[in-house]
PDB file of C-alpha atoms in Angstrom:
ATOM      1  CA  MET A   3    -186.187 102.114  25.789  1.00  0.00           C
ATOM      2  CA  GLY A   4    -186.400 103.610  22.331  1.00  0.00           C
ATOM      3  CA  LYS A   5    -187.547 107.061  21.338  1.00  0.00           C
ATOM      4  CA  SER A   6    -191.135 107.876  20.560  1.00  0.00           C
ATOM      5  CA  MET A   7    -191.582 109.121  17.021  1.00  0.00           C
ATOM      6  CA  SER A   8    -192.511 112.585  18.283  1.00  0.00           C
ATOM      7  CA  ASP A   9    -188.933 112.902  19.558  1.00  0.00           C
ATOM      8  CA  VAL A  10    -187.291 111.899  16.293  1.00  0.00           C
ATOM      9  CA  SER A  11    -185.929 114.568  13.956  1.00  0.00           C
ATOM     10  CA  VAL A  12    -184.361 114.703  10.521  1.00  0.00           C
ATOM     11  CA  LYS A  13    -181.014 114.915  12.338  1.00  0.00           C
ATOM     12  CA  ASP A  14    -181.690 111.507  13.886  1.00  0.00           C
ATOM     13  CA  LEU A  15    -182.451 109.933  10.520  1.00  0.00           C
ATOM     14  CA  VAL A  16    -179.246 111.398   9.111  1.00  0.00           C
ATOM     15  CA  GLU A  17    -177.293 109.832  11.991  1.00  0.00           C
ATOM     16  CA  TYR A  18    -178.755 106.422  11.150  1.00  0.00           C
ATOM     17  CA  ILE A  19    -177.812 106.726   7.491  1.00  0.00           C
ATOM     18  CA  ALA A  20    -174.353 108.213   8.104  1.00  0.00           C
ATOM     19  CA  ARG A  21    -173.516 105.353  10.504  1.00  0.00           C
ATOM     20  CA  GLY A  22    -175.308 102.601   8.629  1.00  0.00           C
ATOM     21  CA  HIS A  23    -174.450 100.490   5.616  1.00  0.00           C
ATOM     22  CA  ALA A  24    -173.974 103.571   3.410  1.00  0.00           C
ATOM     23  CA  PHE A  25    -170.817 104.523   5.302  1.00  0.00           C
ATOM     24  CA  GLU A  26    -169.337 101.055   5.151  1.00  0.00           C
ATOM     25  CA  LYS A  27    -170.201 100.540   1.500  1.00  0.00           C
ATOM     26  CA  HIS A  28    -169.646 103.943  -0.071  1.00  0.00           C
ATOM     27  CA  VAL A  29    -167.036 105.597   2.170  1.00  0.00           C
ATOM     28  CA  LEU A  30    -164.989 102.634   3.380  1.00  0.00           C
ATOM     29  CA  GLY A  31    -165.406 101.042  -0.053  1.00  0.00           C
ATOM     30  CA  HIS A  32    -166.889  97.682   0.980  1.00  0.00           C
ATOM     31  CA  ASP A  33    -168.831  97.695  -2.278  1.00  0.00           C
ATOM     32  CA  LEU A  34    -169.222  94.566  -4.388  1.00  0.00           C
ATOM     33  CA  THR A  35    -169.925  96.573  -7.539  1.00  0.00           C
ATOM     34  CA  ARG A  36    -167.109  95.985 -10.005  1.00  0.00           C
ATOM     35  CA  GLY A  37    -164.902  99.022 -10.235  1.00  0.00           C
ATOM     36  CA  MET A  38    -166.002 100.331  -6.819  1.00  0.00           C
ATOM     37  CA  GLN A  39    -164.245  97.926  -4.437  1.00  0.00           C
ATOM     38  CA  GLY A  40    -162.085  99.941  -2.058  1.00  0.00           C
ATOM     39  CA  VAL A  41    -163.290 103.245  -3.527  1.00  0.00           C
ATOM     40  CA  ASN A  42    -164.436 106.133  -1.354  1.00  0.00           C
ATOM     41  CA  ALA A  43    -167.200 107.251  -3.692  1.00  0.00           C
ATOM     42  CA  PHE A  44    -167.337 110.754  -2.198  1.00  0.00           C
ATOM     43  CA  ARG A  45    -163.643 111.440  -2.702  1.00  0.00           C
ATOM     44  CA  ALA A  46    -162.620 109.545  -5.822  1.00  0.00           C
ATOM     45  CA  THR A  47    -162.999 111.112  -9.242  1.00  0.00           C
ATOM     46  CA  GLU A  48    -163.255 107.792 -11.073  1.00  0.00           C
ATOM     47  CA  THR A  49    -163.906 104.084 -10.616  1.00  0.00           C
ATOM     48  CA  ASN A  50    -161.193 101.425 -10.635  1.00  0.00           C
ATOM     49  CA  GLU A  51    -160.222  99.566 -13.759  1.00  0.00           C
ATOM     50  CA  TYR A  52    -161.365  95.933 -13.604  1.00  0.00           C
ATOM     51  CA  TYR A  53    -161.311  92.776 -15.686  1.00  0.00           C
ATOM     52  CA  ASP A  54    -164.622  91.667 -17.181  1.00  0.00           C
ATOM     53  CA  GLN A  55    -164.417  87.860 -17.364  1.00  0.00           C
ATOM     54  CA  THR A  56    -167.683  87.498 -19.286  1.00  0.00           C
ATOM     55  CA  ASN A  57    -166.447  89.589 -22.196  1.00  0.00           C
ATOM     56  CA  ASP A  58    -162.746  88.812 -21.663  1.00  0.00           C
ATOM     57  CA  ARG A  59    -161.671  92.437 -21.539  1.00  0.00           C
ATOM     58  CA  SER A  60    -160.365  95.101 -19.249  1.00  0.00           C
ATOM     59  CA  VAL A  61    -162.874  97.827 -18.368  1.00  0.00           C
ATOM     60  CA  PRO A  62    -161.224 101.246 -18.035  1.00  0.00           C
ATOM     61  CA  PRO A  63    -162.059 103.650 -15.193  1.00  0.00           C
ATOM     62  CA  LYS A  64    -165.262 105.696 -15.479  1.00  0.00           C
ATOM     63  CA  THR A  65    -165.704 109.214 -14.135  1.00  0.00           C
ATOM     64  CA  LEU A  66    -167.768 109.507 -10.971  1.00  0.00           C
ATOM     65  CA  GLY A  67    -168.751 113.100 -11.618  1.00  0.00           C
ATOM     66  CA  GLY A  68    -168.887 115.844  -9.026  1.00  0.00           C
ATOM     67  CA  GLU A  69    -166.013 117.193  -6.972  1.00  0.00           C
ATOM     68  CA  ASP A  70    -164.033 115.722  -4.090  1.00  0.00           C
ATOM     69  CA  LEU A  71    -166.338 116.099  -1.067  1.00  0.00           C
ATOM     70  CA  PHE A  72    -163.535 115.240   1.430  1.00  0.00           C
ATOM     71  CA  ILE A  73    -165.792 112.845   3.360  1.00  0.00           C
ATOM     72  CA  GLU A  74    -163.816 110.373   5.480  1.00  0.00           C
ATOM     73  CA  THR A  75    -165.711 109.834   8.749  1.00  0.00           C
ATOM     74  CA  PRO A  76    -169.355 109.280   9.778  1.00  0.00           C
ATOM     75  CA  ASP A  77    -169.435 112.832  11.173  1.00  0.00           C
ATOM     76  CA  ASP A  78    -168.129 114.154   7.843  1.00  0.00           C
ATOM     77  CA  LEU A  79    -170.917 112.335   6.024  1.00  0.00           C
ATOM     78  CA  ALA A  80    -173.594 113.493   8.481  1.00  0.00           C
ATOM     79  CA  HIS A  81    -172.416 117.105   8.246  1.00  0.00           C
ATOM     80  CA  TYR A  82    -172.413 116.989   4.441  1.00  0.00           C
ATOM     81  CA  ILE A  83    -175.968 115.615   4.413  1.00  0.00           C
ATOM     82  CA  LYS A  84    -177.412 118.065   6.964  1.00  0.00           C
ATOM     83  CA  ASP A  85    -175.523 121.235   6.078  1.00  0.00           C
ATOM     84  CA  ASP A  86    -175.045 120.855   2.347  1.00  0.00           C
ATOM     85  CA  PHE A  87    -176.995 118.143   0.533  1.00  0.00           C
ATOM     86  CA  LEU A  88    -180.432 118.687   2.112  1.00  0.00           C
ATOM     87  CA  LYS A  89    -180.199 122.487   1.859  1.00  0.00           C
ATOM     88  CA  SER A  90    -178.540 122.792  -1.536  1.00  0.00           C
ATOM     89  CA  PRO A  91    -180.459 124.495  -4.366  1.00  0.00           C
ATOM     90  CA  ASP A  92    -179.095 121.710  -6.577  1.00  0.00           C
ATOM     91  CA  THR A  93    -181.030 119.036  -4.641  1.00  0.00           C
ATOM     92  CA  TYR A  94    -184.402 117.876  -5.928  1.00  0.00           C
ATOM     93  CA  GLY A  95    -186.444 114.721  -5.791  1.00  0.00           C
ATOM     94  CA  TYR A  96    -189.761 113.029  -5.218  1.00  0.00           C
ATOM     95  CA  VAL A  97    -191.814 111.132  -2.672  1.00  0.00           C
ATOM     96  CA  PHE A  98    -192.552 107.576  -3.789  1.00  0.00           C
ATOM     97  CA  HIS A  99    -196.004 107.111  -2.251  1.00  0.00           C
ATOM     98  CA  GLU A 100    -196.177 103.325  -2.306  1.00  0.00           C
ATOM     99  CA  LYS A 101    -193.237 103.076   0.115  1.00  0.00           C
ATOM    100  CA  ASN A 102    -193.533 106.560   1.640  1.00  0.00           C
ATOM    101  CA  SER A 103    -189.885 107.055   0.680  1.00  0.00           C
ATOM    102  CA  VAL A 104    -188.112 110.341  -0.025  1.00  0.00           C
ATOM    103  CA  CYS A 105    -185.798 110.049  -3.037  1.00  0.00           C
ATOM    104  CA  LEU A 106    -183.227 112.800  -3.595  1.00  0.00           C
ATOM    105  CA  CYS A 107    -180.506 113.779  -6.020  1.00  0.00           C
ATOM    106  CA  ASN A 108    -177.912 116.553  -6.111  1.00  0.00           C
ATOM    107  CA  ALA A 109    -176.965 117.038  -9.744  1.00  0.00           C
ATOM    108  CA  LYS A 110    -173.936 119.202  -8.968  1.00  0.00           C
ATOM    109  CA  ASP A 111    -172.319 116.547  -6.758  1.00  0.00           C
ATOM    110  CA  ASN A 112    -173.776 113.563  -8.675  1.00  0.00           C
ATOM    111  CA  VAL A 113    -175.010 112.165  -5.346  1.00  0.00           C
ATOM    112  CA  ALA A 114    -178.313 110.388  -4.696  1.00  0.00           C
ATOM    113  CA  MET A 115    -179.917 109.766  -1.314  1.00  0.00           C
ATOM    114  CA  TYR A 116    -182.919 107.745  -0.191  1.00  0.00           C
ATOM    115  CA  PHE A 117    -184.808 108.077   3.092  1.00  0.00           C
ATOM    116  CA  THR A 118    -186.547 104.713   3.215  1.00  0.00           C
ATOM    117  CA  TRP A 119    -188.090 103.638   6.513  1.00  0.00           C
ATOM    118  CA  ASN A 120    -188.406  99.964   5.548  1.00  0.00           C
ATOM    119  CA  ASN A 121    -185.060  99.233   3.912  1.00  0.00           C
ATOM    120  CA  GLU A 122    -183.524  95.842   4.624  1.00  0.00           C
ATOM    121  CA  ASP A 123    -180.713  97.189   6.809  1.00  0.00           C
ATOM    122  CA  LYS A 124    -183.149  99.169   8.977  1.00  0.00           C
ATOM    123  CA  ASP A 125    -180.825 102.168   8.863  1.00  0.00           C
ATOM    124  CA  PHE A 126    -183.336 104.443   7.155  1.00  0.00           C
ATOM    125  CA  GLY A 127    -181.816 104.552   3.718  1.00  0.00           C
ATOM    126  CA  THR A 128    -178.614 105.278   1.900  1.00  0.00           C
ATOM    127  CA  ILE A 129    -176.490 107.871   0.137  1.00  0.00           C
ATOM    128  CA  PHE A 130    -174.152 107.055  -2.744  1.00  0.00           C
ATOM    129  CA  ARG A 131    -172.322 108.146  -5.889  1.00  0.00           C
ATOM    130  CA  TYR A 132    -171.634 106.013  -8.943  1.00  0.00           C
ATOM    131  CA  ASP A 133    -170.831 106.958 -12.506  1.00  0.00           C
ATOM    132  CA  GLY A 134    -174.122 108.091 -14.032  1.00  0.00           C
ATOM    133  CA  THR A 135    -175.967 108.430 -10.703  1.00  0.00           C
ATOM    134  CA  THR A 136    -177.775 111.607 -11.753  1.00  0.00           C
ATOM    135  CA  ASP A 137    -178.687 110.151 -15.157  1.00  0.00           C
ATOM    136  CA  ALA A 138    -180.124 107.025 -13.512  1.00  0.00           C
ATOM    137  CA  PHE A 139    -182.099 109.113 -11.015  1.00  0.00           C
ATOM    138  CA  ASN A 140    -183.581 111.241 -13.780  1.00  0.00           C
ATOM    139  CA  GLU A 141    -184.471 108.138 -15.786  1.00  0.00           C
ATOM    140  CA  ASN A 142    -186.401 106.834 -12.777  1.00  0.00           C
ATOM    141  CA  LEU A 143    -188.268 110.126 -12.639  1.00  0.00           C
ATOM    142  CA  ARG A 144    -189.203 109.872 -16.315  1.00  0.00           C
ATOM    143  CA  PHE A 145    -190.323 106.265 -15.817  1.00  0.00           C
ATOM    144  CA  TYR A 146    -192.702 107.203 -12.990  1.00  0.00           C
ATOM    145  CA  ARG A 147    -194.079 110.096 -15.012  1.00  0.00           C
ATOM    146  CA  ARG A 148    -194.839 107.726 -17.887  1.00  0.00           C
ATOM    147  CA  GLN A 149    -196.414 105.226 -15.478  1.00  0.00           C
ATOM    148  CA  GLU A 150    -198.600 107.940 -13.978  1.00  0.00           C
ATOM    149  CA  SER A 151    -199.793 108.945 -17.414  1.00  0.00           C
ATOM    150  CA  ALA A 152    -200.527 105.347 -18.432  1.00  0.00           C
ATOM    151  CA  LEU A 153    -202.264 104.409 -15.179  1.00  0.00           C
ATOM    152  CA  SER A 154    -203.921 107.768 -14.502  1.00  0.00           C
ATOM    153  CA  ASN A 155    -202.667 107.465 -10.951  1.00  0.00           C
ATOM    154  CA  VAL A 156    -200.403 109.560  -8.722  1.00  0.00           C
ATOM    155  CA  LEU A 157    -197.282 107.532  -7.946  1.00  0.00           C
ATOM    156  CA  ILE A 158    -194.912 110.304  -6.906  1.00  0.00           C
ATOM    157  CA  THR A 159    -194.873 113.912  -5.768  1.00  0.00           C
ATOM    158  CA  GLU A 160    -191.965 115.933  -7.098  1.00  0.00           C
ATOM    159  CA  PHE A 161    -190.220 118.849  -5.379  1.00  0.00           C
ATOM    160  CA  ASP A 162    -187.141 121.011  -5.931  1.00  0.00           C
ATOM    161  CA  ASN A 163    -185.084 123.170  -3.575  1.00  0.00           C
ATOM    162  CA  LYS A 164    -184.637 125.672  -6.409  1.00  0.00           C
ATOM    163  CA  LEU A 165    -188.366 126.412  -6.246  1.00  0.00           C
ATOM    164  CA  ASP A 166    -188.681 126.141  -2.450  1.00  0.00           C
ATOM    165  CA  GLN A 167    -185.567 126.178  -0.282  1.00  0.00           C
ATOM    166  CA  ASN A 168    -187.341 124.040   2.341  1.00  0.00           C
ATOM    167  CA  ALA A 169    -188.805 121.525  -0.117  1.00  0.00           C
ATOM    168  CA  VAL A 170    -186.530 118.608   0.754  1.00  0.00           C
ATOM    169  CA  LEU A 171    -186.755 119.042   4.528  1.00  0.00           C
ATOM    170  CA  SER A 172    -190.535 119.408   4.300  1.00  0.00           C
ATOM    171  CA  ALA A 173    -190.807 116.115   2.428  1.00  0.00           C
ATOM    172  CA  ILE A 174    -188.706 114.254   5.022  1.00  0.00           C
ATOM    173  CA  ASN A 175    -190.665 115.744   7.920  1.00  0.00           C
ATOM    174  CA  ALA A 176    -193.904 114.717   6.223  1.00  0.00           C
ATOM    175  CA  MET A 177    -192.615 111.139   6.103  1.00  0.00           C
ATOM    176  CA  LEU A 178    -191.859 111.277   9.842  1.00  0.00           C
ATOM    177  CA  ASN A 179    -195.265 112.751  10.643  1.00  0.00           C
ATOM    178  CA  ASP A 180    -197.036 110.037   8.673  1.00  0.00           C
ATOM    179  CA  ILE A 181    -195.149 107.293  10.491  1.00  0.00           C
ATOM    180  CA  ASN A 182    -196.031 108.932  13.794  1.00  0.00           C
ATOM    181  CA  LEU A 183    -199.732 109.334  13.012  1.00  0.00           C
ATOM    182  CA  ASN A 184    -200.204 105.992  11.268  1.00  0.00           C
ATOM    183  CA  PRO A 185    -197.774 103.483  12.797  1.00  0.00           C
ATOM    184  CA  GLN A 186    -200.012 100.594  11.762  1.00  0.00           C
ATOM    185  CA  ASN A 187    -199.200 101.395   8.120  1.00  0.00           C
ATOM    186  CA  HIS A 188    -195.463 101.022   8.691  1.00  0.00           C
ATOM    187  CA  LEU A 189    -194.983  97.393   9.648  1.00  0.00           C
ATOM    188  CA  PHE A 190    -191.796  95.468   8.913  1.00  0.00           C
ATOM    189  CA  ASP A 191    -193.797  92.248   9.274  1.00  0.00           C
ATOM    190  CA  SER A 192    -197.437  92.458   8.213  1.00  0.00           C
ATOM    191  CA  GLY A 193    -198.193  89.518  10.486  1.00  0.00           C
ATOM    192  CA  ASP A 194    -196.823  91.212  13.588  1.00  0.00           C
ATOM    193  CA  SER A 195    -198.596  94.356  14.789  1.00  0.00           C
ATOM    194  CA  ASN A 196    -195.618  95.210  17.019  1.00  0.00           C
ATOM    195  CA  SER A 197    -193.087  95.280  14.181  1.00  0.00           C
ATOM    196  CA  THR A 198    -193.372  99.033  13.666  1.00  0.00           C
ATOM    197  CA  VAL A 199    -190.603 101.522  12.949  1.00  0.00           C
ATOM    198  CA  GLN A 200    -190.825 102.648  16.574  1.00  0.00           C
ATOM    199  CA  ASN A 201    -190.154  99.131  17.877  1.00  0.00           C
ATOM    200  CA  GLU A 202    -187.944  97.633  15.163  1.00  0.00           C
ATOM    201  CA  VAL A 203    -185.665 100.629  14.609  1.00  0.00           C
ATOM    202  CA  PHE A 204    -185.953 103.346  17.229  1.00  0.00           C
ATOM    203  CA  GLY A 205    -186.695 100.835  19.983  1.00  0.00           C
ATOM    204  CA  ASP A 206    -183.543  98.844  19.238  1.00  0.00           C
ATOM    205  CA  VAL A 207    -180.449 100.243  20.956  1.00  0.00           C
ATOM    206  CA  ASN A 208    -178.222  98.298  18.570  1.00  0.00           C
ATOM    207  CA  ARG A 209    -179.220 100.303  15.497  1.00  0.00           C
ATOM    208  CA  PRO A 210    -176.393 102.313  13.906  1.00  0.00           C
ATOM    209  CA  GLY A 211    -175.209 105.174  16.066  1.00  0.00           C
ATOM    210  CA  ARG A 212    -177.737 104.599  18.842  1.00  0.00           C
ATOM    211  CA  THR A 213    -175.270 103.827  21.607  1.00  0.00           C
ATOM    212  CA  TRP A 214    -171.571 104.390  21.053  1.00  0.00           C
ATOM    213  CA  ALA A 215    -170.381 102.012  23.749  1.00  0.00           C
ATOM    214  CA  LYS A 216    -172.631  99.131  22.703  1.00  0.00           C
ATOM    215  CA  ASP A 217    -171.265  98.820  19.170  1.00  0.00           C
ATOM    216  CA  PHE A 218    -167.820 100.241  19.768  1.00  0.00           C
ATOM    217  CA  ALA A 219    -165.741  97.079  20.029  1.00  0.00           C
ATOM    218  CA  ILE A 220    -167.684  95.293  17.313  1.00  0.00           C
ATOM    219  CA  ASN A 221    -167.846  97.931  14.593  1.00  0.00           C
ATOM    220  CA  PRO A 222    -165.801 101.016  15.549  1.00  0.00           C
ATOM    221  CA  PRO A 223    -165.594 102.822  12.178  1.00  0.00           C
ATOM    222  CA  HIS A 224    -169.374 103.282  12.169  1.00  0.00           C
ATOM    223  CA  ASN A 225    -169.282 104.916  15.574  1.00  0.00           C
ATOM    224  CA  VAL A 226    -166.019 106.839  15.504  1.00  0.00           C
ATOM    225  CA  LYS A 227    -166.732 110.347  16.721  1.00  0.00           C
ATOM    226  CA  GLY A 228    -165.118 113.316  14.991  1.00  0.00           C
ATOM    227  CA  HIS A 229    -164.152 114.895  11.685  1.00  0.00           C
ATOM    228  CA  SER A 230    -161.221 114.243   9.418  1.00  0.00           C
ATOM    229  CA  GLN A 231    -158.718 117.071   9.129  1.00  0.00           C
ATOM    230  CA  GLU A 232    -159.289 117.775   5.440  1.00  0.00           C
ATOM    231  CA  TYR A 233    -163.073 117.859   5.745  1.00  0.00           C
ATOM    232  CA  ALA A 234    -162.964 120.166   8.762  1.00  0.00           C
ATOM    233  CA  GLU A 235    -160.513 122.551   7.086  1.00  0.00           C
ATOM    234  CA  LYS A 236    -162.293 122.586   3.720  1.00  0.00           C
ATOM    235  CA  ASN A 237    -165.629 123.326   5.401  1.00  0.00           C
ATOM    236  CA  GLY A 238    -164.329 125.844   7.925  1.00  0.00           C
ATOM    237  CA  LEU A 239    -165.295 123.774  10.967  1.00  0.00           C
ATOM    238  CA  SER A 240    -163.915 124.724  14.357  1.00  0.00           C
ATOM    239  CA  VAL A 241    -162.181 121.500  15.362  1.00  0.00           C
ATOM    240  CA  ASP A 242    -159.251 121.169  17.727  1.00  0.00           C
ATOM    241  CA  PRO A 243    -156.435 119.400  15.822  1.00  0.00           C
ATOM    242  CA  VAL A 244    -156.143 116.819  18.608  1.00  0.00           C
ATOM    243  CA  ASP A 245    -159.710 115.715  17.809  1.00  0.00           C
ATOM    244  CA  TYR A 246    -159.109 114.921  14.124  1.00  0.00           C
ATOM    245  CA  VAL A 247    -160.000 111.356  13.178  1.00  0.00           C
ATOM    246  CA  CYS A 248    -157.944 109.087  10.920  1.00  0.00           C
ATOM    247  CA  MET A 249    -160.069 106.289   9.467  1.00  0.00           C
ATOM    248  CA  GLU A 250    -157.025 104.181   8.607  1.00  0.00           C
ATOM    249  CA  THR A 251    -156.319 103.987  12.328  1.00  0.00           C
ATOM    250  CA  ALA A 252    -159.965 103.194  12.980  1.00  0.00           C
ATOM    251  CA  ARG A 253    -159.919 100.311  10.506  1.00  0.00           C
ATOM    252  CA  GLU A 254    -156.782  98.848  12.084  1.00  0.00           C
ATOM    253  CA  MET A 255    -158.377  98.987  15.511  1.00  0.00           C
ATOM    254  CA  GLU A 256    -161.593  97.467  14.131  1.00  0.00           C
ATOM    255  CA  LEU A 257    -159.657  94.405  13.023  1.00  0.00           C
ATOM    256  CA  ASN A 258    -157.619  94.093  16.199  1.00  0.00           C
ATOM    257  CA  ILE A 259    -160.414  94.704  18.694  1.00  0.00           C
ATOM    258  CA  GLY A 260    -163.070  92.890  16.693  1.00  0.00           C
ATOM    259  CA  ARG A 261    -160.945  89.758  16.324  1.00  0.00           C
ATOM    260  CA  ALA A 262    -159.980  89.756  19.992  1.00  0.00           C
ATOM    261  CA  CYS A 263    -163.524  90.203  21.266  1.00  0.00           C
ATOM    262  CA  GLY A 264    -164.955  87.823  18.697  1.00  0.00           C
ATOM    263  CA  SER A 265    -162.522  85.029  19.502  1.00  0.00           C
ATOM    264  CA  LEU A 266    -162.835  85.523  23.245  1.00  0.00           C
ATOM    265  CA  GLY A 267    -166.585  85.926  23.374  1.00  0.00           C
ATOM    266  CA  SER A 268    -167.977  83.917  20.476  1.00  0.00           C
ATOM    267  CA  GLU A 269    -170.687  81.325  20.954  1.00  0.00           C
ATOM    268  CA  GLY A 270    -168.181  78.593  20.206  1.00  0.00           C
ATOM    269  CA  SER A 271    -165.842  79.677  22.971  1.00  0.00           C
ATOM    270  CA  SER A 272    -165.479  77.980  26.306  1.00  0.00           C
ATOM    271  CA  GLY A 273    -167.298  79.424  29.308  1.00  0.00           C
ATOM    272  CA  PHE A 274    -164.079  80.974  30.595  1.00  0.00           C
ATOM    273  CA  ASN A 275    -163.331  82.649  27.264  1.00  0.00           C
ATOM    274  CA  LYS A 276    -166.872  83.995  27.012  1.00  0.00           C
ATOM    275  CA  PHE A 277    -166.451  85.525  30.451  1.00  0.00           C
ATOM    276  CA  LEU A 278    -163.051  86.965  29.494  1.00  0.00           C
ATOM    277  CA  GLY A 279    -164.476  88.351  26.244  1.00  0.00           C
ATOM    278  CA  LYS A 280    -167.175  90.206  28.165  1.00  0.00           C
ATOM    279  CA  LYS A 281    -164.535  91.626  30.501  1.00  0.00           C
ATOM    280  CA  VAL A 282    -162.478  92.846  27.525  1.00  0.00           C
ATOM    281  CA  ARG A 283    -165.484  94.559  25.947  1.00  0.00           C
ATOM    282  CA  LYS A 284    -166.439  96.128  29.287  1.00  0.00           C
ATOM    283  CA  ALA A 285    -162.900  97.434  29.796  1.00  0.00           C
ATOM    284  CA  ILE A 286    -162.872  98.931  26.297  1.00  0.00           C
ATOM    285  CA  ARG A 287    -166.150 100.727  26.938  1.00  0.00           C
ATOM    286  CA  GLU A 288    -165.252 101.983  30.404  1.00  0.00           C
ATOM    287  CA  ASN A 289    -161.858 103.272  29.306  1.00  0.00           C
ATOM    288  CA  GLY A 290    -163.207 105.141  26.327  1.00  0.00           C
ATOM    289  CA  GLY A 291    -161.904 102.574  23.869  1.00  0.00           C
ATOM    290  CA  ILE A 292    -158.995 103.933  21.860  1.00  0.00           C
ATOM    291  CA  SER A 293    -157.238 107.235  21.491  1.00  0.00           C
ATOM    292  CA  PHE A 294    -158.931 108.451  18.318  1.00  0.00           C
ATOM    293  CA  ALA A 295    -162.418 108.399  19.884  1.00  0.00           C
ATOM    294  CA  PRO A 296    -162.150 109.480  23.519  1.00  0.00           C
ATOM    295  CA  GLU A 297    -165.785 110.531  23.873  1.00  0.00           C
ATOM    296  CA  LEU A 298    -168.403 107.803  23.666  1.00  0.00           C
ATOM    297  CA  ALA A 299    -171.396 110.136  23.916  1.00  0.00           C
ATOM    298  CA  PRO A 300    -174.962 109.070  23.015  1.00  0.00           C
ATOM    299  CA  ALA A 301    -175.533 109.417  19.289  1.00  0.00           C
ATOM    300  CA  ILE A 302    -179.092 110.689  19.625  1.00  0.00           C
ATOM    301  CA  ALA A 303    -179.789 113.276  22.289  1.00  0.00           C
TER     302      ALA A 303
END
């Protein structure tokens, strides 16, 4: 049974984003953008060099801007969002009223973030850093301002933490309140009155970070619990050294466990192998999985 919207907090939305596609794409580097493949966008200082076949030339690295944020794990990313990005005086943004989305940018870190309830991945948005992220964000702002002037219509509402230290959090909470009060306006499928955020996202236990054990064998890096050593030390977090997480280990286990469970329990397997696959997954869950993530606690309490 999923949560009611009245129970959902900004912290919950951050968990979805930190354990959704943003982590895989922008931390693990599973990004198809040329120059960003294999790049941890929150640690690297520049993109990779790549060969441009269309123009028959090598494209040199571009600076990503901002400092090394030391983000390696989902918990690192969630902590950065909650305790730095959302509270920073360098974060500003706007509400895009057509989609009821909260669009944010931190100019100092050159990081943009979007809280979007109806994004395709149903993980409530994304956070990323590319070369020129801040410039692109500001260009979008200027575009909407010009559109508002031409159409004599309010398209966005701007806010800035420099002017109000709670501006960003207030905007996100307003989005949550609107979804709660007007669920009929937040349908994933306009032809299905039950396809609301409550049912499609919060009512689905398979959404990112919802249940550690459920997704553990299939996609462990998204649900690894704990901080990396560098992030914890740089941010003064009280973490027992035995609890540090190494994502390289997590990725190795993802391949090994995922392949084993997939081959044993896939739809194309024999009945015996399907049964064995289920037993393997059950054993992994009941035994806490692997050494780097001993605690499989609920992601949303």
